[in-house]
GROMACS .gro file of C-alpha atoms in nm:
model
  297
    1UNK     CA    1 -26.111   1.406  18.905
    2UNK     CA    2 -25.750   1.469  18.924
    3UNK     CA    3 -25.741   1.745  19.270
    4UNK     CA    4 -25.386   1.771  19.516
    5UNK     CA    5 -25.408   1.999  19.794
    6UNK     CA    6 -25.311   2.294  19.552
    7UNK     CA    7 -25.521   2.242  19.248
    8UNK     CA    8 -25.911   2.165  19.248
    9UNK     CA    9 -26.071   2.051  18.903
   10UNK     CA   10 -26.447   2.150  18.793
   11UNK     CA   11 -26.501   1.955  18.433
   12UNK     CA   12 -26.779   2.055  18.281
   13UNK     CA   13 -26.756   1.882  17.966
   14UNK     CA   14 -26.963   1.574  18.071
   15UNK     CA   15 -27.237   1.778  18.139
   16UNK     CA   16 -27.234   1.914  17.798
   17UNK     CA   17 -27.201   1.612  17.642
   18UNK     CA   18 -27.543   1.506  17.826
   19UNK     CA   19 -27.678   1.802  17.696
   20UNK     CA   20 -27.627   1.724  17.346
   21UNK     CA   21 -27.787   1.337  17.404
   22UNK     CA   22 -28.097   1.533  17.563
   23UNK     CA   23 -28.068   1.748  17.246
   24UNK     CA   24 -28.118   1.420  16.998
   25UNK     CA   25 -28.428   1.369  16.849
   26UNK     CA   26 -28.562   1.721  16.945
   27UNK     CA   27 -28.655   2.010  16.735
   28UNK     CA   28 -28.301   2.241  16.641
   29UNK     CA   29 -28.462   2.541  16.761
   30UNK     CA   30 -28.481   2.386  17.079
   31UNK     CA   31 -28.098   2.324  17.133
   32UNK     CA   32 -27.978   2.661  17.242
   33UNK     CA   33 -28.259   2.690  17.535
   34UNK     CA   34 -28.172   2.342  17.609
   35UNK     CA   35 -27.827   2.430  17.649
   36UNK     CA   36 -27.867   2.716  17.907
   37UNK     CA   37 -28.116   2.524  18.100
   38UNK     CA   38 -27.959   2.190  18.132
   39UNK     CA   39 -27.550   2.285  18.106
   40UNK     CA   40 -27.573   2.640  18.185
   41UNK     CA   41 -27.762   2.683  18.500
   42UNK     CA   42 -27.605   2.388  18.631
   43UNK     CA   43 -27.308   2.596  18.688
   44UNK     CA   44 -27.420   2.913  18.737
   45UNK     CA   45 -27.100   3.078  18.902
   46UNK     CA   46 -26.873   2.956  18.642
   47UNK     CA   47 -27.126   3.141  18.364
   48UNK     CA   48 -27.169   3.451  18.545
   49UNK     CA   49 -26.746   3.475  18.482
   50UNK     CA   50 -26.793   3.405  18.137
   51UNK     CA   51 -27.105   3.596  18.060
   52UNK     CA   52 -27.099   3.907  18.214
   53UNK     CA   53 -27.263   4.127  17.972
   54UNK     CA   54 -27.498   3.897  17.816
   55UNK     CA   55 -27.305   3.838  17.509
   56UNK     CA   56 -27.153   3.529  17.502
   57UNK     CA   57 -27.403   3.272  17.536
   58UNK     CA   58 -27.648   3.466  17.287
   59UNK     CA   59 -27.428   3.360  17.029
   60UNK     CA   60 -27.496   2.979  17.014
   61UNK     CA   61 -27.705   2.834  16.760
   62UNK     CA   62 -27.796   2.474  16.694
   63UNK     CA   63 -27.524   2.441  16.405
   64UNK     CA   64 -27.253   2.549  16.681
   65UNK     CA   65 -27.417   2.285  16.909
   66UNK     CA   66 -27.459   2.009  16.587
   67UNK     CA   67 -27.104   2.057  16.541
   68UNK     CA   68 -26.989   2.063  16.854
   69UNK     CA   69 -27.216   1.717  16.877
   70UNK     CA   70 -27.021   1.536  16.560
   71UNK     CA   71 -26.724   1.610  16.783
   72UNK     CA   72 -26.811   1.438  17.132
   73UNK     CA   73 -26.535   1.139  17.112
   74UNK     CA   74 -26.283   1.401  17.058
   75UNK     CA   75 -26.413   1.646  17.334
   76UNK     CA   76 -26.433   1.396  17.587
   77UNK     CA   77 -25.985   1.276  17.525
   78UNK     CA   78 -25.926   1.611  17.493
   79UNK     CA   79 -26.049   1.701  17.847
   80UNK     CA   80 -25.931   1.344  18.019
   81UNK     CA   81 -25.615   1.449  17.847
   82UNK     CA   82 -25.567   1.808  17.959
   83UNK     CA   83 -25.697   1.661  18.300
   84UNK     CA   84 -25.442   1.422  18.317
   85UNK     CA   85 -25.115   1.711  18.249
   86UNK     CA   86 -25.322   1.933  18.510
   87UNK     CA   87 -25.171   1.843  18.879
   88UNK     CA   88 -24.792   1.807  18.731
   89UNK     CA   89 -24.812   2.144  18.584
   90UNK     CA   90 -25.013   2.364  18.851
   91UNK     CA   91 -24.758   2.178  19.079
   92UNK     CA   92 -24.479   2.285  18.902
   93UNK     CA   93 -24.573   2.673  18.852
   94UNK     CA   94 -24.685   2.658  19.258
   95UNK     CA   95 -24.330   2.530  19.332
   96UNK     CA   96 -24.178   2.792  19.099
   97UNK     CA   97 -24.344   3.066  19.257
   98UNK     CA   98 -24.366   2.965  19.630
   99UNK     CA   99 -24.677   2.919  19.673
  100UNK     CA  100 -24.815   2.656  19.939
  101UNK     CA  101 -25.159   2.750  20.057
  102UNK     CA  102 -25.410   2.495  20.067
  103UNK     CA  103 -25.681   2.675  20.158
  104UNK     CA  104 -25.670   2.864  19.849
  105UNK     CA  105 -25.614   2.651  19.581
  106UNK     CA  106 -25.558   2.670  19.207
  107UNK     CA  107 -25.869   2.601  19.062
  108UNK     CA  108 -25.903   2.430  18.698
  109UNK     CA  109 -26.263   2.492  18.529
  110UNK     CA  110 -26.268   2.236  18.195
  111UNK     CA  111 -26.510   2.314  17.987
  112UNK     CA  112 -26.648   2.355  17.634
  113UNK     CA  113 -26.618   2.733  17.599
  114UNK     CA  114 -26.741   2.775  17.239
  115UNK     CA  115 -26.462   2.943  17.079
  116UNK     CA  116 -26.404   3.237  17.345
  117UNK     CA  117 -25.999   3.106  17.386
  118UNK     CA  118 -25.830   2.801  17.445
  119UNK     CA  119 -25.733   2.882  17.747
  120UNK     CA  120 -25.727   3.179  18.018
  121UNK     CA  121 -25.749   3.295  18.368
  122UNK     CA  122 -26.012   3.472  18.496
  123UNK     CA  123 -26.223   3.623  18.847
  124UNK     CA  124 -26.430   3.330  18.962
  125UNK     CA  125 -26.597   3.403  19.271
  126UNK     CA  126 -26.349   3.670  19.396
  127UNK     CA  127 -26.035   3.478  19.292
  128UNK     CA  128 -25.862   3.384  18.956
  129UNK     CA  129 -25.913   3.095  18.800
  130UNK     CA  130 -25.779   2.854  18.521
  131UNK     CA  131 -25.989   2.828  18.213
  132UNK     CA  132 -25.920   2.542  17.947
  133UNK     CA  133 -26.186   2.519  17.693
  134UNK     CA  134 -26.134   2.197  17.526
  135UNK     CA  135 -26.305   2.229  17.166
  136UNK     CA  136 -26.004   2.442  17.129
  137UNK     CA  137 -25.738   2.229  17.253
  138UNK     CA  138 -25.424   2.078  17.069
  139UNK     CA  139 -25.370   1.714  17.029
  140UNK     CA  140 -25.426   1.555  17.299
  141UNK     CA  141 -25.106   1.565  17.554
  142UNK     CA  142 -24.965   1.912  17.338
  143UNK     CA  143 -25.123   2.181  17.593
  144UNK     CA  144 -24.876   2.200  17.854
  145UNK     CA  145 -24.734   2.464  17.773
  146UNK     CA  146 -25.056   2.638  17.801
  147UNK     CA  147 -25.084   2.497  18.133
  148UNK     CA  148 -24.773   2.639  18.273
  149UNK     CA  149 -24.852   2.948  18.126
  150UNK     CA  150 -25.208   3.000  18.244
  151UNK     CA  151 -25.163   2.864  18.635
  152UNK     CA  152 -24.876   3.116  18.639
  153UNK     CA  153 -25.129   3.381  18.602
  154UNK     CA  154 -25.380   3.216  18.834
  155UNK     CA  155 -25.072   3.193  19.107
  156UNK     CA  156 -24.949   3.521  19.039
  157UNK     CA  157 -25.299   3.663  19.177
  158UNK     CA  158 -25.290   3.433  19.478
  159UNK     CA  159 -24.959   3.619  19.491
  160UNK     CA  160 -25.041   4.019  19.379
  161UNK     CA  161 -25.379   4.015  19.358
  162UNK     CA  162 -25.361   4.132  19.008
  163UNK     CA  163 -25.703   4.050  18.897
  164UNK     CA  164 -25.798   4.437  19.060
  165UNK     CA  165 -25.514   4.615  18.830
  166UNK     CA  166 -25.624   4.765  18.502
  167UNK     CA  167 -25.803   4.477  18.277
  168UNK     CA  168 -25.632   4.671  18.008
  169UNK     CA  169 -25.310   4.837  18.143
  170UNK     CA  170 -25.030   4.833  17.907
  171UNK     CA  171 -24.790   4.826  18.171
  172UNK     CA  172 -24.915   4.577  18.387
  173UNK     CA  173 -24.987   4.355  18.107
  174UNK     CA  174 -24.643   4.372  17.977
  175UNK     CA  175 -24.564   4.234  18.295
  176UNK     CA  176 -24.815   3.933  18.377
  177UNK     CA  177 -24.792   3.800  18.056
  178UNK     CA  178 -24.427   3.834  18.021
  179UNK     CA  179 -24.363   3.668  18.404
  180UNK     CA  180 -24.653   3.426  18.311
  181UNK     CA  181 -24.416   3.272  17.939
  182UNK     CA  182 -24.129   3.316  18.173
  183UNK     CA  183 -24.269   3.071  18.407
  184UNK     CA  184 -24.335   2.791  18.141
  185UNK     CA  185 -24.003   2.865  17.973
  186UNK     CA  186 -23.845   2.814  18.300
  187UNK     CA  187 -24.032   2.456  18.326
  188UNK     CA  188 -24.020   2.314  17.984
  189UNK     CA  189 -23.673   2.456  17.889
  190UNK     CA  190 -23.549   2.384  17.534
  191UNK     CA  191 -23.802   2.568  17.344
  192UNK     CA  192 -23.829   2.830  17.145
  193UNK     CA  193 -23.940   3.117  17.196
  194UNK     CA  194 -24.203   3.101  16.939
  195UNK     CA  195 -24.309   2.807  17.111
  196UNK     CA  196 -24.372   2.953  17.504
  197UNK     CA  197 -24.513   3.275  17.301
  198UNK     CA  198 -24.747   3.063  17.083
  199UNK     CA  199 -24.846   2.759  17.336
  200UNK     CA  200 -24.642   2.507  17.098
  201UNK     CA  201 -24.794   2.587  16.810
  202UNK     CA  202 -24.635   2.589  16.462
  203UNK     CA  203 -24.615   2.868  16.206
  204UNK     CA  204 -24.471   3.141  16.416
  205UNK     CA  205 -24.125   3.174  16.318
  206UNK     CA  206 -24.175   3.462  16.047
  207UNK     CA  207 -24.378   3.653  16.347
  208UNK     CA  208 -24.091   3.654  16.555
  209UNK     CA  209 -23.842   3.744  16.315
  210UNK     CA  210 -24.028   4.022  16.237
  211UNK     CA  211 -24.100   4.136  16.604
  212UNK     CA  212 -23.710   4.152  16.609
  213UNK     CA  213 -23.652   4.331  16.308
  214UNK     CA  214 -23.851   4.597  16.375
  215UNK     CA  215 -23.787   4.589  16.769
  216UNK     CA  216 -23.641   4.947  16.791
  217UNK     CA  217 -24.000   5.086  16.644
  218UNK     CA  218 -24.165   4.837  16.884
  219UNK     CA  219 -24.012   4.959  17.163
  220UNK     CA  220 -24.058   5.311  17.147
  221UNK     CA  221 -24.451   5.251  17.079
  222UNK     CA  222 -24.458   5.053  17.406
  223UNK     CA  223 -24.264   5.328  17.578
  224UNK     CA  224 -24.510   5.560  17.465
  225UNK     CA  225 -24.801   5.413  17.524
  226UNK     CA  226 -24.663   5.241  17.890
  227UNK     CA  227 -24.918   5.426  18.064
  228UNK     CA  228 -25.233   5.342  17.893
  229UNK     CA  229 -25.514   5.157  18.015
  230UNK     CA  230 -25.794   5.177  17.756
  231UNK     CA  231 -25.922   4.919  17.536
  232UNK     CA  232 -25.729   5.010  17.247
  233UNK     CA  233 -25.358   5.050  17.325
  234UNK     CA  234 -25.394   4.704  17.541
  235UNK     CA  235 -25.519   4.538  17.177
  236UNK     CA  236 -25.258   4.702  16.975
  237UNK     CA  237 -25.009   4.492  17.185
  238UNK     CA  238 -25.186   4.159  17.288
  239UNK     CA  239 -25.470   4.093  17.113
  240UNK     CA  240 -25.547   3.917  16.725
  241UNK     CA  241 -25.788   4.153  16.676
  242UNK     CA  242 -25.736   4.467  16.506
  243UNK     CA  243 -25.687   4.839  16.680
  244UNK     CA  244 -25.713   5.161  16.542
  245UNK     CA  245 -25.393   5.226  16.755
  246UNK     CA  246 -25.184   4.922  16.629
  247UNK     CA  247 -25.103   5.065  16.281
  248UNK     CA  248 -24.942   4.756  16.119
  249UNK     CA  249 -24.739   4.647  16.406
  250UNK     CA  250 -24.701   4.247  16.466
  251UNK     CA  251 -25.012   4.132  16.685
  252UNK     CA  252 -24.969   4.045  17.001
  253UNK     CA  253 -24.596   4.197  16.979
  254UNK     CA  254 -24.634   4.316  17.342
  255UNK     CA  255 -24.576   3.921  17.499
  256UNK     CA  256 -24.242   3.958  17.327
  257UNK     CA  257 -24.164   4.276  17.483
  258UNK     CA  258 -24.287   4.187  17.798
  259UNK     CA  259 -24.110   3.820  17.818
  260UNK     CA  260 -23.781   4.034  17.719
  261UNK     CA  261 -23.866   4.291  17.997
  262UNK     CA  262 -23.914   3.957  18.253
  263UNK     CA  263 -23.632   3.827  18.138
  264UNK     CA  264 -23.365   4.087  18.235
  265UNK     CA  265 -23.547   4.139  18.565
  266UNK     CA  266 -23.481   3.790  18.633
  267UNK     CA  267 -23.143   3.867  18.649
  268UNK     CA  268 -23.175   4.022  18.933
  269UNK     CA  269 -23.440   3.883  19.110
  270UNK     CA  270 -23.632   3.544  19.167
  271UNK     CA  271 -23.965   3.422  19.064
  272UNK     CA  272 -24.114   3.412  19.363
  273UNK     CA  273 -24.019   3.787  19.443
  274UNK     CA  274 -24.116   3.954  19.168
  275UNK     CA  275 -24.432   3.765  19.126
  276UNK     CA  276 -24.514   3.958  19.477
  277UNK     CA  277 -24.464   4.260  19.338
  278UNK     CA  278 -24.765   4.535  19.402
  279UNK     CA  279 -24.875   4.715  19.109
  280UNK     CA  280 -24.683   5.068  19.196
  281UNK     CA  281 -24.354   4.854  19.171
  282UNK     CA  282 -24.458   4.689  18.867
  283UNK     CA  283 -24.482   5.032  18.676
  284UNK     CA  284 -24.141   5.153  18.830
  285UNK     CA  285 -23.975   4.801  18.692
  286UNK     CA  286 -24.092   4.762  18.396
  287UNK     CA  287 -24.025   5.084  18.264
  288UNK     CA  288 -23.671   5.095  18.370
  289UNK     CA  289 -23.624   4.748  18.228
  290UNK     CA  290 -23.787   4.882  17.890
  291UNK     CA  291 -23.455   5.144  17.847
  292UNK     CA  292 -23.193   5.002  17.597
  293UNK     CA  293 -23.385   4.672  17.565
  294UNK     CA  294 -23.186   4.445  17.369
  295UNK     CA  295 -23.321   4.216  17.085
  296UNK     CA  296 -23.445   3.914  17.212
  297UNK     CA  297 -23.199   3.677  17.096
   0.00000   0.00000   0.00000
């Protein structure tokens, strides 16, 4: 288990995998129980994160589990792979944004997540943690970008505290996901920006071109809508899934806007400085960094 004095791994995928051998030769309707009682409960903290109205794991079934079964070779590289571009990258972003604390480390939870995200960082026991559900991995050795991107956020709460601002502030999630793409631009240079916006992945390039052709009517949305904190308005701007508020702007058009906003505060300021930023300064910057945005390039 790869762990430095900054980053501590949990992988829960072998675990899983024994679940599914103890699933074999058992009746289907089984499977799900089976799975809460013997992969489940054996982490117990880490579910709580994930499962905190009740939701997620009732939606298993034994054909999510049979699937997930026919695909235990491939689950198994994918998390010795992401394990394997885990302490290079968390070191990286921890160097980036001075931070050296050993007693409160970044912790890595691999897991199979069933389809929730790839990956994301999230309140574990009273801190943030990194999330990297490996079903929905790339090719093995193409997630660092990911990473970067997703121990950025983890540091920046070692750094803010920002997993008590507004889970859907417009504002403040301008900011951490814009500071979080700046971060793994900043440490895999040479991309595009499709690429830090989209983890690597192709297909993209028509979703940035329009982003920047209709970047004036972007712009004064956000600007409008800077102060929101409501399920909706945060959706219209970073989620795939549809809002009532979005209208037919480009999904997830708001990391865009708030990589551009990062960017020109950069100019000014280091990593490491405005990743300490508390959230009343975070409001004040990012809306004077919104006026006259350029294009992004």
């Amino acid at each position: 288990m790869p762990t430095t004095d900054l980053l501590r791994v949990r992988d829960l995928v072998p675990d899983f995998l024994a679940c599914l051998d103890e699933c074999a030769g058992t009746p289907a309707a089984t499977w799900p129980d089976r799975w809460r009682s013997r992969y489940l409960d054996r982490h117990p903290d880490v579910f709580r994160a994930l499962d905190r109205d009740g939701s997620w794991s009732g939606t298993v079934t034994a054909d999510v589990l049979l699937g997930l079964g026919d695909r235990a070779a491939d689950l198994a590289a994918r998390a010795a792979a992401v394990r394997a571009i885990l302490p290079s990258g968390v070191a990286a972003v921890c160097d980036a944004m001075a931070w050296s604390n050993p007693a409160d480390p970044v912790e890595c939870v691999v897991l199979v997540g069933l389809h929730r995200a790839n990956g994301w960082a999230d309140d574990l026991s009273g801190r943030f943690a990194l999330f990297l559900a490996v079903e929905q991995l790339g090719a093995p050795g193409d997630d660092r970008l990911l990473v970067l991107h997703e121990a950025a956020h983890v540091v920046h709460d070692r750094r803010a505290g920002i997993r008590t601002w507004p889970d859907h502030g417009v504002a403040n999630g301008l900011f951490t996901e814009g500071l979080a793409t700046q971060v793994s631009a900043e440490l895999d240079p040479g991309r595009t920006d499709e690429d830090y916006l989209w983890f690597g992945r192709p297909g993209y390039r028509g979703w940035l071109d329009e982003c920047r052709r209709r970047w004036p009517e972007i712009l004064d949305r956000v600007r409008v809508d800077l102060g929101a904190d409501d399920p909706d308005h945060h959706a219209a701007y970073f989620l795939m899934r549809d809002s009532p508020l979005a209208g037919d702007l480009p999904k997830r058009c708001g990391y865009l806007v708030g990589l551009t906003a990062v960017r020109r505060l950069r100019e000014r300021h280091s990593l490491p400085e405005i990743a300490g930023w508390p959230l009343p300064r975070v409001r004040a910057e990012i809306s004077a960094a919104l006026v006259d945005l350029p294009v992004p390039a």
